[in-house]
C-alpha cells in the first residue's frame, strides 16, 4: 500500500506522523470518516466494533485492551482483530508492585494514622526474603518478574503447563498443592479460562499459611469472592479485579481485604506512548504489505 | 584470637553458630556478662554504649543503625565503632519504592475509597516514563537505583560532588538548579551534614514543577518542614523522615502530605538475617586477626 488510512479513537493521546499514513479521529459512532484501512478503538471495545470497522473497508481492528472477549469472534470477511499487548503490561505490573509493597509495609494502616495525625512507628513484614508464587507468566507476568527481581524474593512460577523458559522453571497448575503452603505471597495474573475460573476457592485459600498475602490482578472470576471474604481475618487480600465489578457496596470483601484498587491496574499515562508505538508499527506493516502483529482473531 | 566473646542485644533475631565464637545476650544495661570482644547494640545506640563496651574489654562496638551520630566520637582507648551498613538498605530502599508507587498510583485515595466501600476507577500518573532525580548514591541510594531500574524511569543522579561511577554520571548539588524544574520526582536519601541540612527549602521546592513528587527518606533535617507544608497543594509530598520526629499532631504537614510513613523505612524483618551475616563476618574477622569492617569511629 502507498497510503494507509487510520482512524483512532479520541481516547488516545497519540500523534502519528509517518509519510503515507493519514490519521483521522473516530470513536466508531455514526458514519465512518471515509474509507479506512485500520480502525483503533478506545481502551474498551464497542460490541459492534468489528462490523463498523469492516463496513468502512478496514483490514484491521486494533483494539485498546489485551483481553478481546468483548469482540464477537464471528468476524466479517477480510477483517483481523489485534489486541493491545505491549501497551498495558507496564502499568499493570507497576500496580502489582504498588499493591504488594503497600500491603507488605502496611500503607493502608499509615494512611489511617495520617488521618488522625498519629506518628506510628511499627515493624512490619516487608517484601525482602519472602517466598512469592506468580501464577501467570504471559506479558504481564514477565513484567512483574522483572520488577520483582531486585527485591530479593524467592520466586516460584506457575502457568497452565510445566516447562522451562529462559526466565526459569514454570510449574503447572496441577502441581501447586505442595507449593502453596510454603508461600508468603501468591500473585495471580493468569487469563480467565474454563480451566482457571474459580481456581482460587475455599480449598486453595485454606492451603495458604496464616498471614500470607493473596493478590489478584488477572480477572475477578479467577477467585470466588465469598471464599476470599471468608479468609480476610487470616490472609492479607490485595484485590485489583473482582467478581462482580464494580464490587457492590454491601460486599463483605470491602472489610475483609487489606486493599482494593478498583481495577485501576492499567490506568496510567504509560499506555499512550506504548499505544502510539503499536499503531505506528501496524501502519508500517500495512505500508510494507507485511502481516499485522498481535492478531488474536481472523488469523 | 582462638575464642571470641560476642554480646548481642536481645532485639536481634539472630543465631550465631561458629566454632570459637561464644555468644551471650546483653542489652548493655547492668553488669557486663563477663569479658567481651564484640558488643552489638540494638537498632538504636545507648548514649553510653561505647563506655560500657570498653569497660567490658570490647575491641568493637557494633551498632545497629547506619547513622552513628548518637555515639560520642571521643572514644575510650582501643575501641572501634562499626555501623550497620548492609543491614538496613534493603528495607529502606523497599520503603522508598512502596512510597513512590503508592503516591504515583494514589493508593491513599484508594484506602479512603475502601473505607466508604466505593469502587472508584480513575486514571493516575504512574511511575513509568517519569523523570526521577535521586539525591544520594550511597548504600541506600544504590539499592533504590536497582529497584527503580525495571520501572522504565529516566533517572538523574546527584551527590555532594560530580563524578562518573559504574552506575552512571553523578551531578553535584551545585548543579541541580537547571535540573530540578524538569523532574517529575525528586527522592532525597543523602546524609544530613552541615552542607545538606535545610537543602530542601522554599527555593528548592519552588523550582519543582506543579504536580511533581518530593520524597524524603534520608533525614528529616534535610528539608524545612514549614516550607514543605506550604507547598502541599502544588506538590505531592511523600515523607518518611521529618523534623522533628515524632511530627506533632498539630503540624500542617499532616494535611499537606500525600503520605507520611513515620520513619518506618528500615522497620522490617529483612534487617535480622542481614545483621546476623554482619555479626558473623565481624566475629570471623576477630578470629582471623583481620581488621573489622564498617568501622566509622576509632579508625
Coordinates of C-alpha atoms in Angstrom, one line a residue:
Chain A
X1 CA 0.0 0.0 0.0
X2 CA 1.3 3.5 -0.7
X3 CA -1.2 5.2 1.6
X4 CA -2.8 3.9 4.8
X5 CA -5.9 5.4 6.4
X6 CA -6.0 5.0 10.1
X7 CA -9.0 6.0 12.3
X8 CA -8.1 6.4 16.0
X9 CA -10.5 6.8 18.9
X10 CA -10.0 10.2 20.6
X11 CA -9.3 8.5 23.9
X12 CA -5.7 8.0 22.8
X13 CA -3.2 10.8 23.4
X14 CA -1.1 9.9 20.3
X15 CA 0.4 11.8 17.4
X16 CA 1.2 9.6 14.4
X17 CA 3.4 11.4 11.9
X18 CA 4.5 8.9 9.2
X19 CA 4.7 9.7 5.4
X20 CA 1.8 7.9 3.7
X21 CA -0.2 7.4 6.9
X22 CA -3.4 9.5 7.1
X23 CA -4.9 9.8 10.5
X24 CA -8.5 10.7 11.4
X25 CA -10.1 10.6 14.8
X26 CA -13.2 8.4 15.1
X27 CA -14.9 7.0 18.1
X28 CA -16.8 4.3 16.0
X29 CA -20.1 6.2 16.5
X30 CA -22.0 7.5 13.5
X31 CA -20.7 7.5 9.9
X32 CA -17.1 6.3 9.2
X33 CA -14.9 9.3 8.1
X34 CA -14.2 7.9 4.6
X35 CA -12.6 4.6 3.6
X36 CA -10.3 3.1 6.3
X37 CA -7.6 0.5 6.5
X38 CA -7.0 0.4 10.2
X39 CA -9.5 1.2 13.0
X40 CA -8.2 1.8 16.5
X41 CA -10.8 1.5 19.4
X42 CA -10.5 3.3 22.7
X43 CA -9.5 1.4 25.9
X44 CA -12.6 -0.6 25.7
X45 CA -14.2 -2.2 22.6
X46 CA -17.7 -1.4 21.3
X47 CA -19.8 -4.5 20.9
X48 CA -20.3 -3.9 17.1
X49 CA -16.8 -2.5 16.6
X50 CA -15.8 -5.3 14.1
X51 CA -18.9 -4.7 11.9
X52 CA -18.4 -0.9 11.9
X53 CA -14.7 -1.3 11.0
X54 CA -15.4 -3.8 8.2
X55 CA -18.2 -1.6 6.8
X56 CA -15.6 1.2 6.4
X57 CA -13.3 -1.2 4.5
X58 CA -10.8 -1.8 7.3
X59 CA -8.5 -4.8 7.2
X60 CA -7.5 -4.4 10.9
X61 CA -9.5 -3.6 14.0
X62 CA -6.8 -2.6 16.6
X63 CA -8.5 -2.9 20.0
X64 CA -7.3 -0.9 23.0
X65 CA -7.3 -3.8 25.5
X66 CA -5.3 -7.0 25.9
X67 CA -8.5 -9.1 26.6
X68 CA -10.7 -9.5 23.5
X69 CA -13.7 -11.3 25.0
X70 CA -15.9 -8.2 24.1
X71 CA -15.3 -8.8 20.3
X72 CA -17.7 -11.2 18.5
X73 CA -15.4 -13.9 17.2
X74 CA -17.7 -14.4 14.2
X75 CA -15.8 -11.7 12.2
X76 CA -16.8 -10.1 8.9
X77 CA -14.9 -11.4 5.9
X78 CA -11.4 -9.9 5.5
X79 CA -11.1 -8.3 8.9
X80 CA -8.5 -9.2 11.5
X81 CA -8.5 -8.1 15.2
X82 CA -5.3 -7.3 17.0
X83 CA -5.1 -6.8 20.8
X84 CA -3.1 -4.2 22.7
X85 CA -0.3 -6.5 24.0
X86 CA 2.7 -4.3 24.7
X87 CA 0.5 -1.3 25.7
X88 CA -0.8 -2.2 29.2
X89 CA 1.8 -4.6 30.8
X90 CA 3.9 -1.7 32.1
X91 CA 1.1 0.0 34.1
X92 CA -0.4 -3.3 35.3
X93 CA 2.9 -4.8 36.5
X94 CA 3.6 -1.4 38.2
X95 CA 0.3 -1.6 40.0
X96 CA 1.0 -5.2 41.2
X97 CA 4.3 -4.0 42.8
X98 CA 2.4 -0.9 44.2
X99 CA -0.2 -3.2 45.8
X100 CA 2.4 -5.7 47.1
X101 CA 4.6 -3.1 48.7
X102 CA 1.6 -1.2 50.1
X103 CA 0.4 -4.5 51.6
X104 CA 3.7 -5.8 53.0
X105 CA 4.6 -2.4 54.5
X106 CA 1.0 -1.8 55.6
X107 CA 0.5 1.5 53.9
X108 CA -3.3 1.3 54.5
X109 CA -2.5 1.5 58.2
X110 CA -0.3 4.5 57.7
X111 CA -3.0 6.3 55.7
X112 CA -5.4 5.7 58.6
X113 CA -2.8 7.0 61.0
X114 CA -2.2 10.1 58.8
X115 CA -5.9 10.9 59.0
X116 CA -5.6 11.0 62.8
X117 CA -2.2 12.9 62.7
X118 CA -0.7 10.0 64.5
X119 CA 3.1 9.3 64.2
X120 CA 3.0 5.5 64.4
X121 CA 6.3 3.6 64.3
X122 CA 5.9 -0.2 63.8
X123 CA 7.7 -3.2 62.4
X124 CA 6.1 -5.0 59.5
X125 CA 6.6 -7.9 57.1
X126 CA 8.4 -6.3 54.2
X127 CA 8.8 -8.0 50.8
X128 CA 12.5 -8.9 51.0
X129 CA 13.3 -12.6 51.6
X130 CA 9.6 -13.6 51.0
X131 CA 8.6 -16.7 49.1
X132 CA 6.4 -15.4 46.2
X133 CA 4.4 -17.5 43.8
X134 CA 3.5 -15.9 40.5
X135 CA 0.6 -17.7 38.7
X136 CA 0.7 -16.5 35.0
X137 CA 3.9 -15.9 33.0
X138 CA 2.5 -14.1 30.0
X139 CA 3.2 -10.5 29.1
X140 CA 2.0 -9.0 32.4
X141 CA 3.6 -11.9 34.4
X142 CA 7.0 -11.3 32.8
X143 CA 6.9 -7.6 33.5
X144 CA 6.1 -8.4 37.1
X145 CA 9.0 -10.8 37.3
X146 CA 11.4 -8.1 36.0
X147 CA 10.2 -5.7 38.7
X148 CA 10.3 -8.3 41.5
X149 CA 13.9 -9.3 40.6
X150 CA 15.8 -6.6 42.6
X151 CA 13.5 -7.1 45.7
X152 CA 15.4 -10.2 47.0
X153 CA 12.4 -12.6 46.9
X154 CA 12.3 -16.3 46.3
X155 CA 10.1 -16.6 43.2
X156 CA 8.1 -19.7 42.1
X157 CA 6.5 -19.5 38.7
X158 CA 3.3 -21.3 37.7
X159 CA 1.3 -21.5 34.5
X160 CA -1.1 -23.8 32.8
X161 CA 1.6 -26.3 31.8
X162 CA 5.0 -27.2 33.2
X163 CA 8.0 -26.1 31.2
X164 CA 11.4 -24.5 31.3
X165 CA 11.7 -20.9 30.0
X166 CA 14.7 -18.6 29.7
X167 CA 13.4 -16.9 32.8
X168 CA 13.2 -20.1 34.9
X169 CA 11.2 -23.3 35.6
X170 CA 7.5 -23.0 35.3
X171 CA 5.3 -25.4 37.3
X172 CA 1.8 -26.4 36.1
X173 CA -1.4 -25.6 38.0
X174 CA -1.7 -29.3 38.7
X175 CA 1.5 -29.1 40.9
X176 CA 0.6 -26.3 43.2
X177 CA -0.9 -28.2 46.1
X178 CA 2.6 -29.0 47.5
X179 CA 3.9 -25.5 46.8
X180 CA 1.1 -23.3 48.1
X181 CA 1.5 -23.9 51.9
X182 CA 5.1 -22.6 51.9
X183 CA 4.3 -19.3 50.0
X184 CA 4.3 -15.9 51.8
X185 CA 2.7 -14.3 48.8
X186 CA 0.6 -15.6 45.9
X187 CA 0.0 -13.3 42.9
X188 CA -2.4 -14.4 40.1
X189 CA -2.4 -12.8 36.6
X190 CA -3.3 -15.9 34.5
X191 CA -6.0 -15.4 31.9
X192 CA -9.5 -16.4 32.9
X193 CA -10.5 -19.6 31.0
X194 CA -12.7 -22.5 31.7
X195 CA -9.7 -24.2 33.3
X196 CA -8.8 -21.3 35.6
X197 CA -12.2 -19.7 36.6
X198 CA -12.8 -20.2 40.3
X199 CA -9.3 -21.6 40.8
X200 CA -8.9 -19.6 43.9
X201 CA -11.6 -21.1 46.0
X202 CA -12.0 -22.3 49.6
X203 CA -9.5 -25.2 49.3
X204 CA -6.9 -23.0 47.5
X205 CA -7.1 -20.3 50.2
X206 CA -7.2 -22.9 53.0
X207 CA -3.8 -24.3 51.8
X208 CA -2.2 -20.9 52.2
X209 CA -0.5 -20.3 55.5
X210 CA -1.7 -17.8 58.2
X211 CA -0.8 -14.2 57.4
X212 CA 0.1 -14.9 53.8
X213 CA -0.8 -12.4 51.1
X214 CA -3.0 -13.1 48.1
X215 CA -3.1 -10.7 45.2
X216 CA -5.4 -10.8 42.1
X217 CA -4.6 -8.6 39.2
X218 CA -5.8 -11.1 36.5
X219 CA -9.5 -11.3 36.2
X220 CA -12.1 -11.2 39.0
X221 CA -13.6 -14.6 38.1
X222 CA -10.3 -16.4 38.9
X223 CA -11.3 -16.2 42.5
X224 CA -14.5 -17.0 44.4
X225 CA -15.4 -13.7 46.0
X226 CA -17.2 -15.1 49.0
X227 CA -14.4 -17.5 49.7
X228 CA -11.9 -14.6 49.7
X229 CA -14.1 -12.6 52.1
X230 CA -14.3 -15.6 54.5
X231 CA -10.5 -15.7 54.7
X232 CA -10.0 -11.9 55.4
X233 CA -9.1 -12.4 59.1
X234 CA -6.4 -15.0 58.3
X235 CA -4.9 -13.8 55.0
X236 CA -3.9 -10.4 53.6
X237 CA -6.1 -9.8 50.4
X238 CA -4.9 -7.3 47.7
X239 CA -7.6 -7.0 45.1
X240 CA -7.4 -5.2 41.8
X241 CA -10.0 -7.3 40.0
X242 CA -13.1 -8.9 41.5
X243 CA -16.3 -10.7 40.6
X244 CA -18.5 -8.8 40.0
X245 CA -17.2 -5.3 39.1
X246 CA -18.0 -2.8 40.4
X247 CA -17.9 -4.6 43.8
X248 CA -21.3 -3.9 45.5
X249 CA -21.1 -1.6 48.5
X250 CA -22.5 -4.3 50.8
X251 CA -19.9 -6.9 49.9
X252 CA -18.1 -8.2 53.0
X253 CA -14.9 -8.1 50.9
X254 CA -14.6 -4.4 51.5
X255 CA -13.8 -5.0 55.1
X256 CA -12.0 -8.3 54.6
X257 CA -9.4 -7.0 52.1
X258 CA -6.3 -5.1 53.1
X259 CA -6.5 -3.1 49.9
X260 CA -8.9 -2.9 46.9
X261 CA -7.6 -1.0 43.9
X262 CA -10.8 -1.0 41.8
X263 CA -9.4 -2.4 38.5
X264 CA -7.1 0.6 38.1
X265 CA -4.2 -1.8 37.2
X266 CA -3.7 -0.4 33.7
X267 CA -4.9 3.1 34.3
X268 CA -1.9 5.4 33.8
X269 CA -0.4 7.7 31.2
X270 CA 2.1 4.9 30.3
X271 CA -0.4 3.4 27.9
X272 CA -0.4 6.3 25.5
X273 CA 3.2 6.3 24.2
X274 CA 3.0 2.5 24.0
X275 CA -0.2 2.6 22.0
X276 CA 1.4 5.2 19.7
X277 CA 4.3 2.8 19.1
X278 CA 1.9 -0.1 18.4
X279 CA -0.2 2.0 16.0
X280 CA 2.9 3.1 14.2
X281 CA 4.1 -0.4 13.8
X282 CA 0.8 -1.6 12.5
X283 CA 0.6 1.3 10.0
X284 CA 4.1 0.4 8.8
X285 CA 3.2 -3.2 8.4
X286 CA 0.3 -2.1 6.2
X287 CA 2.5 0.2 4.1
X288 CA 5.1 -2.6 3.7
X289 CA 2.4 -5.3 2.9
X290 CA 3.6 -7.2 6.0
X291 CA 1.3 -9.2 8.3
X292 CA -0.1 -7.3 11.3
X293 CA 1.2 -8.1 14.8
X294 CA -0.8 -9.0 17.9
X295 CA -3.5 -10.7 15.7
X296 CA -5.9 -12.6 18.0
X297 CA -8.9 -13.1 15.7
X298 CA -9.2 -13.7 12.0
X299 CA -5.7 -15.2 11.7
Chain B
X1 CA 42.3 -15.0 68.6
X2 CA 41.2 -18.6 69.2
X3 CA 38.0 -17.6 71.0
X4 CA 35.8 -14.5 70.5
X5 CA 33.1 -13.4 73.1
X6 CA 30.2 -11.6 71.5
X7 CA 27.4 -9.9 73.4
X8 CA 24.3 -9.2 71.3
X9 CA 21.3 -7.1 72.2
X10 CA 18.2 -9.3 72.6
X11 CA 16.5 -7.1 69.9
X12 CA 18.2 -9.1 67.2
X13 CA 16.6 -12.3 65.9
X14 CA 19.9 -14.0 65.1
X15 CA 21.5 -17.3 65.8
X16 CA 25.3 -17.3 65.5
X17 CA 26.8 -20.8 65.4
X18 CA 30.6 -20.5 64.6
X19 CA 33.3 -22.6 66.3
X20 CA 35.3 -20.4 68.7
X21 CA 32.5 -17.7 68.9
X22 CA 30.8 -17.5 72.3
X23 CA 27.5 -15.6 72.2
X24 CA 25.7 -14.0 75.2
X25 CA 22.7 -11.8 75.1
X26 CA 23.2 -8.3 76.7
X27 CA 21.2 -5.1 76.3
X28 CA 24.1 -3.0 77.7
X29 CA 22.2 -2.4 80.9
X30 CA 23.7 -3.5 84.3
X31 CA 26.9 -5.6 84.6
X32 CA 28.6 -6.9 81.5
X33 CA 28.2 -10.7 81.3
X34 CA 32.0 -11.4 81.6
X35 CA 34.8 -10.2 79.4
X36 CA 33.8 -9.3 75.8
X37 CA 35.4 -8.8 72.4
X38 CA 32.5 -7.5 70.4
X39 CA 29.3 -5.7 71.7
X40 CA 26.3 -5.5 69.4
X41 CA 23.7 -2.8 70.3
X42 CA 20.0 -3.0 69.4
X43 CA 18.6 -1.0 66.5
X44 CA 19.3 2.2 68.4
X45 CA 22.5 3.0 70.3
X46 CA 22.6 3.8 74.1
X47 CA 24.4 7.1 74.7
X48 CA 27.0 5.5 77.0
X49 CA 27.3 2.4 74.8
X50 CA 30.9 3.0 74.0
X51 CA 32.0 3.4 77.6
X52 CA 30.1 0.2 78.7
X53 CA 31.6 -1.8 75.8
X54 CA 35.1 -0.6 76.6
X55 CA 34.7 -1.3 80.3
X56 CA 33.9 -5.0 79.4
X57 CA 37.1 -5.1 77.3
X58 CA 35.5 -5.0 73.9
X59 CA 37.5 -4.0 70.9
X60 CA 34.4 -3.4 68.7
X61 CA 31.1 -1.7 69.4
X62 CA 28.9 -2.9 66.5
X63 CA 25.9 -0.5 66.4
X64 CA 22.5 -1.4 65.0
X65 CA 22.0 1.6 62.8
X66 CA 23.7 3.2 59.8
X67 CA 23.8 6.7 61.3
X68 CA 26.2 6.9 64.2
X69 CA 25.5 10.5 65.4
X70 CA 24.3 9.1 68.8
X71 CA 27.8 7.8 69.6
X72 CA 30.2 10.1 71.4
X73 CA 33.1 10.4 69.0
X74 CA 35.5 10.8 71.9
X75 CA 36.0 7.0 72.2
X76 CA 37.7 5.1 75.0
X77 CA 41.2 3.9 74.1
X78 CA 41.3 0.7 71.9
X79 CA 37.6 0.7 71.0
X80 CA 36.3 0.9 67.4
X81 CA 32.8 1.6 66.3
X82 CA 31.2 -0.1 63.3
X83 CA 27.9 0.9 61.8
X84 CA 25.2 -1.4 60.3
X85 CA 25.8 -0.7 56.6
X86 CA 24.5 -3.7 54.6
X87 CA 21.7 -4.3 57.3
X88 CA 19.1 -1.7 56.6
X89 CA 19.5 -0.7 52.9
X90 CA 17.2 -3.4 51.7
X91 CA 14.2 -2.4 53.8
X92 CA 14.7 1.3 53.3
X93 CA 15.0 1.1 49.6
X94 CA 11.9 -1.1 49.6
X95 CA 10.1 1.5 51.5
X96 CA 11.1 4.2 49.1
X97 CA 9.6 2.2 46.2
X98 CA 6.5 1.5 48.3
X99 CA 6.0 5.2 49.0
X100 CA 6.7 6.2 45.4
X101 CA 4.3 3.6 43.9
X102 CA 1.7 4.4 46.5
X103 CA 2.0 8.1 45.7
X104 CA 2.1 7.8 41.9
X105 CA -0.9 5.4 41.8
X106 CA -2.7 7.3 44.6
X107 CA -3.1 4.4 47.0
X108 CA -4.1 6.9 49.8
X109 CA -7.2 7.8 47.7
X110 CA -7.9 4.1 47.3
X111 CA -7.7 3.4 51.0
X112 CA -10.1 6.3 51.6
X113 CA -12.5 4.9 48.9
X114 CA -12.2 1.4 50.5
X115 CA -13.4 2.8 53.8
X116 CA -16.6 4.1 52.1
X117 CA -17.0 0.8 50.1
X118 CA -16.7 2.9 46.9
X119 CA -15.5 1.3 43.7
X120 CA -13.6 4.2 42.1
X121 CA -12.0 3.8 38.7
X122 CA -9.6 6.6 37.8
X123 CA -6.5 7.4 35.7
X124 CA -3.4 8.5 37.6
X125 CA 0.2 9.4 36.9
X126 CA 2.0 6.1 37.2
X127 CA 5.8 5.8 37.6
X128 CA 6.7 4.6 34.1
X129 CA 8.4 7.2 31.8
X130 CA 8.8 9.7 34.7
X131 CA 12.0 11.8 35.2
X132 CA 13.3 10.9 38.6
X133 CA 16.1 12.7 40.5
X134 CA 17.8 10.6 43.2
X135 CA 19.9 12.8 45.6
X136 CA 22.2 10.4 47.4
X137 CA 24.1 7.5 45.8
X138 CA 25.4 5.7 48.9
X139 CA 24.3 2.3 50.1
X140 CA 20.6 3.1 50.3
X141 CA 20.7 5.2 47.1
X142 CA 22.3 2.3 45.1
X143 CA 19.6 -0.1 46.4
X144 CA 16.9 2.3 45.3
X145 CA 18.6 2.5 41.8
X146 CA 18.5 -1.2 41.4
X147 CA 14.8 -1.3 42.3
X148 CA 13.9 1.6 40.1
X149 CA 15.7 0.1 37.1
X150 CA 12.9 -2.1 35.7
X151 CA 10.3 0.6 36.1
X152 CA 11.2 2.5 32.9
X153 CA 12.1 5.8 34.5
X154 CA 14.6 8.4 33.3
X155 CA 17.0 8.7 36.3
X156 CA 19.2 11.6 37.2
X157 CA 21.8 11.0 40.0
X158 CA 23.0 13.7 42.4
X159 CA 25.5 13.6 45.3
X160 CA 27.8 16.0 47.0
X161 CA 30.4 16.0 44.2
X162 CA 30.2 15.5 40.4
X163 CA 31.8 12.2 39.2
X164 CA 31.3 9.2 37.0
X165 CA 30.5 5.9 38.7
X166 CA 29.9 2.4 37.2
X167 CA 26.2 3.1 37.7
X168 CA 26.3 6.3 35.8
X169 CA 27.1 10.0 35.9
X170 CA 26.6 11.8 39.2
X171 CA 25.9 15.5 39.3
X172 CA 26.9 17.7 42.2
X173 CA 24.4 19.5 44.4
X174 CA 25.8 22.8 43.0
X175 CA 24.4 21.8 39.6
X176 CA 20.8 21.0 40.4
X177 CA 19.2 24.4 39.7
X178 CA 19.0 23.6 36.0
X179 CA 17.9 20.0 36.6
X180 CA 15.2 20.4 39.2
X181 CA 12.5 22.1 37.1
X182 CA 12.3 19.1 34.7
X183 CA 11.9 16.4 37.3
X184 CA 8.6 14.6 37.9
X185 CA 10.0 13.0 41.1
X186 CA 12.8 14.1 43.5
X187 CA 14.0 11.5 46.1
X188 CA 16.4 12.5 48.8
X189 CA 18.5 10.0 50.8
X190 CA 21.7 11.9 51.2
X191 CA 23.3 12.0 54.7
X192 CA 22.4 15.1 56.8
X193 CA 25.6 17.2 57.1
X194 CA 26.3 20.9 57.6
X195 CA 26.3 21.1 53.8
X196 CA 22.9 19.4 53.2
X197 CA 20.8 20.4 56.2
X198 CA 17.9 22.6 55.1
X199 CA 18.8 21.9 51.4
X200 CA 15.1 21.4 50.6
X201 CA 13.8 24.8 51.4
X202 CA 11.4 27.3 49.8
X203 CA 13.6 28.0 46.8
X204 CA 14.3 24.3 46.2
X205 CA 10.6 23.4 46.3
X206 CA 9.6 26.4 44.2
X207 CA 11.9 25.2 41.4
X208 CA 10.0 21.9 41.2
X209 CA 7.1 21.8 38.7
X210 CA 3.4 21.7 39.5
X211 CA 2.3 18.2 40.5
X212 CA 5.8 16.9 41.0
X213 CA 6.5 14.4 43.8
X214 CA 9.1 15.0 46.6
X215 CA 10.2 12.1 48.7
X216 CA 12.4 12.3 51.8
X217 CA 13.8 9.0 53.2
X218 CA 17.2 10.5 54.3
X219 CA 16.9 12.6 57.5
X220 CA 14.2 15.0 58.5
X221 CA 16.6 17.9 58.8
X222 CA 17.4 17.8 55.0
X223 CA 14.1 19.6 54.5
X224 CA 12.5 22.6 56.1
X225 CA 9.2 21.3 57.4
X226 CA 7.2 24.5 57.2
X227 CA 8.4 25.0 53.6
X228 CA 7.2 21.5 52.7
X229 CA 3.8 22.1 54.3
X230 CA 3.4 25.4 52.4
X231 CA 3.8 23.5 49.1
X232 CA 1.3 20.7 49.8
X233 CA -1.3 22.0 47.4
X234 CA 1.1 22.2 44.5
X235 CA 3.4 19.2 45.1
X236 CA 2.9 15.6 46.2
X237 CA 4.9 15.1 49.4
X238 CA 5.9 11.6 50.5
X239 CA 7.6 11.8 53.9
X240 CA 9.3 9.0 55.8
X241 CA 11.6 11.3 57.9
X242 CA 10.7 14.7 59.2
X243 CA 12.0 17.4 61.5
X244 CA 11.1 17.0 64.3
X245 CA 10.2 13.4 65.0
X246 CA 7.6 12.4 66.0
X247 CA 5.8 15.0 63.9
X248 CA 3.5 17.0 66.3
X249 CA -0.2 16.3 65.8
X250 CA -0.9 20.0 65.0
X251 CA 1.7 20.2 62.2
X252 CA 0.1 21.4 59.0
X253 CA 2.3 18.8 57.2
X254 CA -0.2 16.0 58.2
X255 CA -2.8 17.5 55.8
X256 CA -0.3 18.8 53.3
X257 CA 1.5 15.5 52.6
X258 CA 0.1 12.8 50.3
X259 CA 1.7 10.1 52.6
X260 CA 3.7 10.1 55.9
X261 CA 5.3 6.8 56.8
X262 CA 6.6 7.7 60.3
X263 CA 10.2 6.7 59.9
X264 CA 9.3 3.1 59.2
X265 CA 11.8 2.9 56.3
X266 CA 14.0 0.3 57.8
X267 CA 11.5 -1.5 60.0
X268 CA 11.0 -5.0 58.5
X269 CA 12.2 -8.5 59.3
X270 CA 14.8 -8.1 56.5
X271 CA 17.2 -6.5 59.0
X272 CA 17.7 -9.6 61.1
X273 CA 19.3 -12.1 58.6
X274 CA 21.5 -9.2 57.3
X275 CA 22.6 -8.3 60.9
X276 CA 23.3 -12.0 61.5
X277 CA 25.6 -12.0 58.4
X278 CA 27.3 -8.8 59.6
X279 CA 27.9 -10.2 63.1
X280 CA 29.2 -13.4 61.7
X281 CA 31.7 -11.6 59.4
X282 CA 32.9 -9.4 62.3
X283 CA 33.4 -12.4 64.6
X284 CA 35.4 -14.2 61.8
X285 CA 37.5 -11.0 61.3
X286 CA 38.3 -11.2 65.1
X287 CA 39.1 -14.9 65.0
X288 CA 41.4 -14.3 61.9
X289 CA 43.0 -11.2 63.4
X290 CA 41.7 -9.2 60.4
X291 CA 40.5 -5.6 60.6
X292 CA 36.8 -5.1 61.3
X293 CA 34.5 -3.9 58.5
X294 CA 32.1 -0.9 58.6
X295 CA 34.4 1.0 61.0
X296 CA 33.2 4.6 61.3
X297 CA 34.9 5.7 64.5
X298 CA 38.3 4.8 66.1
X299 CA 39.9 4.0 62.7

